[in-house]
Tab-separated table of C-alpha atoms and ligand atoms in Angstrom:
chain	number	residue	atom	x	y	z
T	1	MET	CA	60.977	-31.823	-54.281
T	2	LYS	CA	59.262	-31.023	-51.014
T	3	THR	CA	60.116	-27.275	-50.769
T	4	TYR	CA	61.570	-24.661	-53.076
T	5	THR	CA	63.602	-22.036	-51.313
T	6	ASN	CA	66.967	-22.044	-53.117
T	7	VAL	CA	68.935	-23.358	-56.074
T	8	LYS	CA	69.868	-26.666	-54.342
T	9	ASP	CA	66.204	-27.813	-54.259
T	10	LEU	CA	66.358	-28.110	-58.063
T	11	GLY	CA	69.079	-30.772	-57.959
T	12	ASN	CA	70.705	-31.041	-61.281
T	13	LEU	CA	70.425	-27.482	-62.674
T	14	GLN	CA	71.024	-28.389	-66.249
T	15	GLN	CA	68.218	-30.951	-66.134
T	16	ALA	CA	65.916	-28.353	-64.562
T	17	VAL	CA	66.659	-25.946	-67.424
T	18	GLN	CA	65.941	-28.734	-70.003
T	19	GLU	CA	62.675	-29.458	-68.192
T	20	ALA	CA	61.816	-25.816	-68.413
T	21	LEU	CA	62.574	-25.508	-72.181
T	22	GLU	CA	60.390	-28.731	-72.713
T	23	ILE	CA	57.506	-27.314	-70.789
T	24	LYS	CA	57.908	-24.067	-72.700
T	25	LYS	CA	57.236	-25.872	-75.986
T	26	ASN	CA	53.883	-27.192	-74.664
T	27	ARG	CA	52.888	-25.630	-71.315
T	28	TYR	CA	49.560	-27.477	-71.242
T	29	ALA	CA	51.122	-30.933	-71.496
T	30	TYR	CA	50.645	-31.513	-67.736
T	31	LYS	CA	47.184	-30.000	-67.285
T	32	HIS	CA	45.944	-33.134	-65.354
T	33	ILE	CA	48.687	-33.214	-62.778
T	34	GLY	CA	46.957	-30.371	-60.776
T	35	GLU	CA	43.356	-31.476	-61.168
T	36	ASN	CA	41.310	-30.935	-57.949
T	37	LYS	CA	44.436	-29.520	-56.374
T	38	THR	CA	44.528	-25.866	-54.943
T	39	LEU	CA	47.443	-23.519	-54.991
T	40	LEU	CA	47.492	-20.830	-52.399
T	41	MET	CA	49.658	-17.802	-52.956
T	42	VAL	CA	50.285	-15.715	-49.828
T	43	PHE	CA	51.679	-12.204	-50.193
T	44	PHE	CA	53.039	-10.108	-47.458
T	45	ASN	CA	54.432	-7.710	-50.026
T	46	SER	CA	53.252	-6.228	-53.473
T	47	SER	CA	53.815	-8.038	-56.645
T	48	LEU	CA	52.833	-7.867	-60.417
T	49	ARG	CA	54.930	-10.536	-62.100
T	50	THR	CA	55.000	-13.190	-59.349
T	51	ARG	CA	51.303	-12.930	-58.742
T	52	LEU	CA	50.293	-13.330	-62.420
T	53	SER	CA	52.910	-15.714	-63.608
T	54	THR	CA	52.699	-18.094	-60.653
T	55	GLN	CA	48.879	-18.148	-60.882
T	56	LYS	CA	49.245	-18.734	-64.715
T	57	ALA	CA	51.635	-21.606	-64.040
T	58	GLY	CA	49.189	-23.321	-61.595
T	59	MET	CA	46.430	-22.838	-64.029
T	60	ASN	CA	48.514	-24.469	-66.773
T	61	LEU	CA	48.933	-27.465	-64.461
T	62	GLY	CA	45.007	-27.623	-64.035
T	63	MET	CA	45.123	-26.289	-60.398
T	64	ASN	CA	42.619	-24.030	-58.720
T	65	THR	CA	44.370	-20.999	-57.429
T	66	MET	CA	43.701	-18.600	-54.453
T	67	VAL	CA	45.560	-15.518	-53.587
T	68	LEU	CA	45.671	-14.030	-50.100
T	69	ASP	CA	47.190	-10.428	-49.591
T	70	ILE	CA	48.007	-10.339	-45.916
T	71	ASN	CA	48.058	-6.605	-45.841
T	72	GLN	CA	44.760	-6.130	-47.748
T	73	GLY	CA	41.660	-7.710	-46.093
T	74	ALA	CA	43.411	-10.357	-43.983
T	75	TRP	CA	44.113	-9.987	-40.199
T	76	LYS	CA	47.445	-8.465	-39.372
T	77	LEU	CA	49.656	-11.242	-38.254
T	78	GLU	CA	51.917	-11.379	-35.193
T	79	THR	CA	55.183	-13.427	-36.132
T	80	GLU	CA	56.915	-13.529	-32.869
T	81	ARG	CA	56.199	-16.292	-30.304
T	82	GLY	CA	55.812	-15.183	-26.631
T	83	VAL	CA	54.503	-11.589	-27.201
T	84	VAL	CA	51.351	-10.434	-25.286
T	85	MET	CA	49.184	-9.672	-28.262
T	86	ASP	CA	47.638	-6.369	-26.945
T	87	GLY	CA	48.767	-4.311	-29.927
T	88	ASP	CA	47.256	-4.010	-33.474
T	89	LYS	CA	47.700	-7.570	-34.606
T	90	PRO	CA	44.538	-9.698	-33.974
T	91	GLU	CA	45.955	-13.141	-35.145
T	92	HIS	CA	49.119	-15.172	-34.707
T	93	ILE	CA	50.972	-16.644	-37.633
T	94	LEU	CA	51.187	-19.917	-35.682
T	95	GLU	CA	47.328	-20.359	-36.069
T	96	ALA	CA	47.113	-18.557	-39.472
T	97	ILE	CA	49.610	-20.984	-41.149
T	98	PRO	CA	47.959	-24.245	-40.299
T	99	VAL	CA	44.575	-22.830	-41.114
T	100	MET	CA	45.929	-21.764	-44.572
T	101	GLY	CA	47.421	-25.211	-45.095
T	102	ALA	CA	44.148	-26.785	-44.434
T	103	TYR	CA	42.545	-25.222	-47.563
T	104	CYS	CA	45.187	-25.990	-50.167
T	105	ASP	CA	47.694	-28.475	-51.519
T	106	VAL	CA	50.628	-26.352	-52.372
T	107	ILE	CA	51.566	-22.837	-50.870
T	108	GLY	CA	53.701	-20.019	-52.325
T	109	VAL	CA	54.913	-17.427	-49.969
T	110	ARG	CA	56.191	-13.863	-50.559
T	111	ALA	CA	57.742	-12.317	-47.353
T	112	PHE	CA	60.425	-9.795	-48.025
T	113	ALA	CA	63.372	-8.876	-45.570
T	114	GLN	CA	62.066	-6.325	-43.081
T	115	PHE	CA	65.485	-4.760	-42.340
T	116	GLU	CA	64.680	-4.504	-38.734
T	117	ASP	CA	66.617	-7.513	-37.442
T	118	LYS	CA	69.290	-9.147	-39.700
T	119	PHE	CA	69.094	-12.359	-37.768
T	120	PHE	CA	65.291	-12.631	-38.183
T	121	ASP	CA	65.641	-11.957	-42.007
T	122	TYR	CA	68.642	-14.200	-42.595
T	123	SER	CA	67.070	-17.010	-40.520
T	124	GLU	CA	64.156	-16.831	-43.111
T	125	THR	CA	61.797	-16.840	-40.089
T	126	ILE	CA	58.633	-16.475	-42.023
T	127	ILE	CA	58.943	-18.893	-44.814
T	128	ASN	CA	60.352	-21.418	-42.498
T	129	GLN	CA	57.339	-21.147	-40.188
T	130	PHE	CA	55.275	-22.000	-43.298
T	131	ILE	CA	57.432	-25.028	-44.097
T	132	LYS	CA	57.164	-26.154	-40.459
T	133	TYR	CA	53.514	-25.504	-39.601
T	134	SER	CA	51.485	-25.581	-42.897
T	135	GLY	CA	51.867	-29.434	-43.524
T	136	LYS	CA	52.013	-28.608	-47.232
T	137	PRO	CA	54.763	-28.106	-49.921
T	138	VAL	CA	55.888	-24.555	-49.696
T	139	PHE	CA	57.726	-22.491	-52.268
T	140	SER	CA	59.425	-19.077	-52.190
T	141	MET	CA	57.844	-16.315	-54.196
T	142	GLU	CA	60.637	-14.068	-52.761
T	143	ALA	CA	61.548	-14.624	-49.184
T	144	ALA	CA	63.821	-12.547	-46.994
T	145	THR	CA	67.132	-13.632	-48.518
T	146	ALA	CA	66.285	-15.343	-51.831
T	147	HIS	CA	64.101	-15.107	-54.944
T	148	PRO	CA	64.751	-18.559	-56.499
T	149	LEU	CA	61.832	-18.339	-59.063
T	150	GLN	CA	63.375	-15.171	-60.427
T	151	ALA	CA	66.893	-16.530	-60.672
T	152	PHE	CA	65.643	-19.794	-62.227
T	153	ALA	CA	63.793	-17.697	-64.917
T	154	ASP	CA	66.899	-15.665	-65.401
T	155	LEU	CA	68.973	-18.752	-66.078
T	156	ILE	CA	66.497	-20.125	-68.509
T	157	THR	CA	66.631	-16.605	-70.263
T	158	ILE	CA	70.386	-16.758	-70.374
T	159	GLU	CA	70.347	-20.293	-71.828
T	160	GLU	CA	67.988	-19.089	-74.513
T	161	HIS	CA	70.074	-16.063	-75.570
T	162	LYS	CA	73.658	-17.105	-75.069
T	163	LYS	CA	75.920	-17.114	-78.067
T	164	THR	CA	78.926	-18.741	-76.572
T	165	ALA	CA	79.190	-21.950	-74.405
T	166	ARG	CA	80.481	-20.053	-71.440
T	167	PRO	CA	79.117	-16.375	-71.462
T	168	LYS	CA	80.383	-13.660	-69.346
T	169	VAL	CA	77.591	-12.519	-66.912
T	170	VAL	CA	77.898	-9.376	-64.804
T	171	LEU	CA	75.721	-8.696	-61.820
T	172	THR	CA	75.838	-4.835	-61.248
T	173	TRP	CA	74.533	-2.760	-58.344
T	174	ALA	CA	72.720	0.290	-59.469
T	175	PRO	CA	71.306	3.294	-57.584
T	176	HIS	CA	67.693	3.283	-56.118
T	177	PRO	CA	65.981	5.882	-53.859
T	178	ARG	CA	64.613	3.204	-51.378
T	179	ALA	CA	66.305	0.443	-49.544
T	180	LEU	CA	65.720	-2.873	-51.273
T	181	PRO	CA	66.380	-6.488	-50.092
T	182	GLN	CA	69.359	-8.520	-51.243
T	183	ALA	CA	67.078	-11.522	-52.266
T	184	VAL	CA	67.328	-11.043	-55.997
T	185	PRO	CA	71.141	-10.514	-56.151
T	186	ASN	CA	71.762	-13.241	-53.616
T	187	SER	CA	69.660	-15.822	-55.752
T	188	PHE	CA	71.141	-14.622	-58.933
T	189	ALA	CA	74.585	-15.180	-57.583
T	190	ASP	CA	73.623	-18.543	-56.168
T	191	PHE	CA	72.389	-19.697	-59.569
T	192	MET	CA	75.245	-18.133	-61.615
T	193	ASN	CA	77.853	-19.869	-59.280
T	194	GLU	CA	76.222	-23.209	-60.225
T	195	ALA	CA	75.819	-22.454	-63.974
T	196	ASP	CA	78.428	-22.738	-66.663
T	197	VAL	CA	79.201	-18.965	-66.916
T	198	ASP	CA	82.020	-16.513	-66.197
T	199	PHE	CA	80.451	-14.646	-63.352
T	200	VAL	CA	81.469	-11.227	-62.058
T	201	ILE	CA	79.795	-9.051	-59.452
T	202	THR	CA	80.311	-5.263	-59.383
T	203	HIS	CA	79.239	-2.798	-56.768
T	204	PRO	CA	80.478	0.205	-54.734
T	205	GLU	CA	82.558	-0.754	-51.664
T	206	GLY	CA	80.234	-1.467	-48.703
T	207	TYR	CA	77.730	-3.325	-50.751
T	208	GLU	CA	79.322	-6.812	-50.365
T	209	LEU	CA	76.722	-9.568	-50.328
T	210	ALA	CA	76.624	-12.499	-47.887
T	211	ASP	CA	79.537	-15.109	-48.505
T	212	ASP	CA	77.021	-17.853	-48.683
T	213	PHE	CA	75.729	-16.475	-51.922
T	214	VAL	CA	78.845	-14.871	-53.401
T	215	ARG	CA	80.651	-18.208	-52.796
T	216	GLY	CA	84.086	-16.819	-53.937
T	217	ALA	CA	82.766	-15.375	-57.222
T	218	LYS	CA	84.829	-12.546	-58.670
T	219	VAL	CA	84.005	-9.067	-57.123
T	220	GLU	CA	85.275	-6.135	-59.179
T	221	TYR	CA	84.757	-2.642	-57.742
T	222	ASN	CA	85.390	-0.782	-60.936
T	223	GLN	CA	82.058	-1.108	-62.907
T	224	MET	CA	83.646	-0.185	-66.247
T	225	LYS	CA	86.303	-2.808	-65.923
T	226	ALA	CA	83.618	-5.497	-64.856
T	227	PHE	CA	81.623	-4.604	-67.974
T	228	GLU	CA	84.516	-5.182	-70.482
T	229	GLY	CA	83.585	-8.053	-72.813
T	230	ALA	CA	80.314	-9.010	-70.935
T	231	ASP	CA	77.638	-10.960	-72.774
T	232	PHE	CA	74.908	-10.251	-70.147
T	233	ILE	CA	74.543	-7.282	-67.792
T	234	TYR	CA	72.143	-8.028	-64.898
T	235	ALA	CA	71.329	-4.832	-63.078
T	236	LYS	CA	69.859	-4.675	-59.511
T	237	ASN	CA	69.799	-2.365	-56.515
T	238	TRP	CA	70.203	-3.664	-52.994
T	239	ALA	CA	70.805	-2.207	-49.615
T	240	ALA	CA	73.894	-2.927	-47.583
T	241	TYR	CA	74.240	-6.397	-46.155
T	242	GLN	CA	77.363	-5.925	-43.983
T	243	ASP	CA	77.252	-4.778	-40.423
T	244	PRO	CA	76.889	-2.062	-39.090
T	245	ASN	CA	74.989	-0.861	-42.208
T	246	TYR	CA	72.507	-3.732	-42.742
T	247	GLY	CA	69.538	-2.398	-44.662
T	248	LYS	CA	71.027	1.034	-45.277
T	249	ILE	CA	71.542	3.118	-48.476
T	250	LEU	CA	75.237	3.854	-48.695
T	251	SER	CA	75.245	5.404	-52.174
T	252	THR	CA	72.918	6.944	-54.778
T	253	ASP	CA	75.737	7.651	-57.197
T	254	ARG	CA	74.124	7.816	-60.681
T	255	ASN	CA	77.541	7.086	-62.352
T	256	TRP	CA	76.415	3.449	-61.577
T	257	THR	CA	73.140	3.873	-63.512
T	258	VAL	CA	73.389	1.445	-66.536
T	259	SER	CA	73.731	3.657	-69.734
T	260	GLU	CA	75.148	3.474	-73.288
T	261	ARG	CA	78.516	4.649	-71.784
T	262	GLN	CA	78.978	1.275	-69.926
T	263	MET	CA	77.124	-0.883	-72.501
T	264	ALA	CA	79.681	0.397	-75.122
T	265	VAL	CA	82.543	-1.681	-73.589
T	266	THR	CA	80.578	-4.964	-73.404
T	267	ASN	CA	80.423	-7.591	-76.130
T	268	ASN	CA	77.116	-6.140	-77.340
T	269	ALA	CA	75.739	-7.540	-74.072
T	270	TYR	CA	71.992	-8.298	-73.346
T	271	PHE	CA	70.472	-6.165	-70.624
T	272	MET	CA	68.551	-7.865	-67.772
T	273	HIS	CA	66.528	-6.818	-64.870
T	274	CYS	CA	63.979	-8.611	-62.753
T	275	LEU	CA	61.521	-5.756	-62.793
T	276	PRO	CA	59.935	-3.579	-61.600
T	277	VAL	CA	62.651	-1.164	-62.568
T	278	ARG	CA	63.108	2.557	-61.940
T	279	ARG	CA	64.118	4.116	-65.260
T	280	ASN	CA	67.057	6.582	-65.190
T	281	MET	CA	68.028	5.373	-61.791
T	282	ILE	CA	68.890	1.759	-62.472
T	283	VAL	CA	69.063	1.987	-66.187
T	284	THR	CA	68.497	4.681	-68.855
T	285	ASP	CA	65.571	4.828	-71.225
T	286	GLU	CA	67.926	4.155	-74.145
T	287	VAL	CA	69.326	0.816	-72.723
T	288	ILE	CA	66.056	-0.630	-71.514
T	289	GLU	CA	64.465	0.198	-74.847
T	290	SER	CA	67.316	-1.055	-76.975
T	291	PRO	CA	67.173	-4.282	-79.030
T	292	GLN	CA	69.624	-5.678	-76.431
T	293	SER	CA	67.184	-5.402	-73.613
T	294	ILE	CA	65.577	-8.725	-72.773
T	295	VAL	CA	63.641	-7.715	-69.721
T	296	ILE	CA	60.224	-8.732	-71.144
T	297	PRO	CA	61.192	-12.282	-72.279
T	298	GLU	CA	62.932	-12.647	-68.928
T	299	ALA	CA	59.708	-11.731	-67.205
T	300	ALA	CA	57.753	-14.090	-69.487
T	301	ASN	CA	59.972	-16.959	-68.352
T	302	ARG	CA	58.646	-16.584	-64.772
T	303	GLU	CA	55.636	-18.505	-65.900
T	304	ILE	CA	57.945	-21.285	-66.972
T	305	SER	CA	60.200	-21.408	-63.879
T	306	ALA	CA	57.009	-21.407	-61.658
T	307	GLN	CA	55.528	-24.206	-63.665
T	308	VAL	CA	58.539	-26.444	-63.260
T	309	VAL	CA	58.602	-25.781	-59.585
T	310	ILE	CA	54.965	-26.348	-58.885
T	311	LYS	CA	54.909	-29.387	-61.168
T	312	ARG	CA	57.727	-30.977	-59.067
T	313	LEU	CA	56.123	-30.180	-55.771
T	314	LEU	CA	52.871	-31.770	-57.084
T	315	GLU	CA	54.750	-34.821	-58.336
T	316	ASN	CA	56.462	-35.474	-55.086
T	317	SER	CA	53.847	-34.796	-52.395
X	401	AN0	C1	61.731	-5.998	-54.837
X	401	AN0	C2	63.134	-6.297	-54.462
X	401	AN0	O1	64.028	-5.527	-54.699
X	401	AN0	O2	63.361	-7.317	-53.825
X	401	AN0	C3	61.096	-6.967	-55.613
X	401	AN0	C4	61.814	-7.402	-56.905
X	401	AN0	C5	61.355	-8.464	-57.598
X	401	AN0	N1	61.644	-4.718	-55.515
X	401	AN0	C6	61.032	-3.604	-55.050
X	401	AN0	O3	60.498	-3.667	-53.954
X	401	AN0	C7	60.961	-2.435	-55.953
X	402	CP	N1	60.319	-9.794	-60.617
X	402	CP	C1	59.359	-9.896	-59.704
X	402	CP	O1	59.196	-10.690	-58.825
X	402	CP	O2	58.352	-8.953	-59.870
X	402	CP	P1	57.048	-8.753	-58.816
X	402	CP	O3	57.658	-8.104	-57.613
X	402	CP	O4	56.208	-7.745	-59.630
X	402	CP	O5	56.380	-9.936	-58.473
């Protein structure tokens, strides 16, 4: 594996999950692979889980780890080529990236969708520049359109908790006061479409995700109907993808907040969310605190998904 930006980079998904479960049994088994290697994590956006779990994964593999917060203490970066740099950005990403590449062996990048230009976001302009100009293996720590470390951890968590061979998994939109990227639902859909699950997406009209990620999965606009018989409920907010509303909030309807009312029609479903989560917007206190909530083990599996990815990048570079 030379880069990790989406599900396809993992190759055989079942094999990747097995590798993850093996690593989870002894996460220090490969502590020599990363000896004298340096992991650089570059953040254009905030993070709690990704920052800690990815750093921990690197340390489990014996790596040295460095974190750069672009917006705190680094120079502001111009990302477009051809601009006269007479504004507030003293450095261009085209110099910054190869410089960062010179100091490390593997680079993780977090660069969310900016919602200013759909084409800029969906071309994955920022992470693709890292891939092109760093000279080092690059992995996504949530890019503009995908969060594959999260979705891989989600799949591992579903594998660990499922009670039937082919569980029903429902991705539901839920309300949120600020416009959030489609990266998490995109990647979750991408992974579920490749996994052996009965996958259903539910959201209000206007929140349709990109076809490349939905890939013909079932979309049910009636949330209660979608929840019937579900084994896993995966909640997430996202802003509209479709034109002309790209990046806009079309609904804040709290009837979509996941509560005991909807959970009652499921097959005693587990509740999942990538976190951070706004309580009583996305999900009620009762549901997230219930024994069926697996948000903490889900977050814990981020260390494992990151470790599989970094291990593979180290092995093949
Ligand atoms: C981000 C998002 O929705 O993409 C990160 C989630 C892992 N969430 C927020 O910005 C609140
Ligand atoms: N789930 C997730 O990626 O969390 P952070 O934004 O805190 O890293």
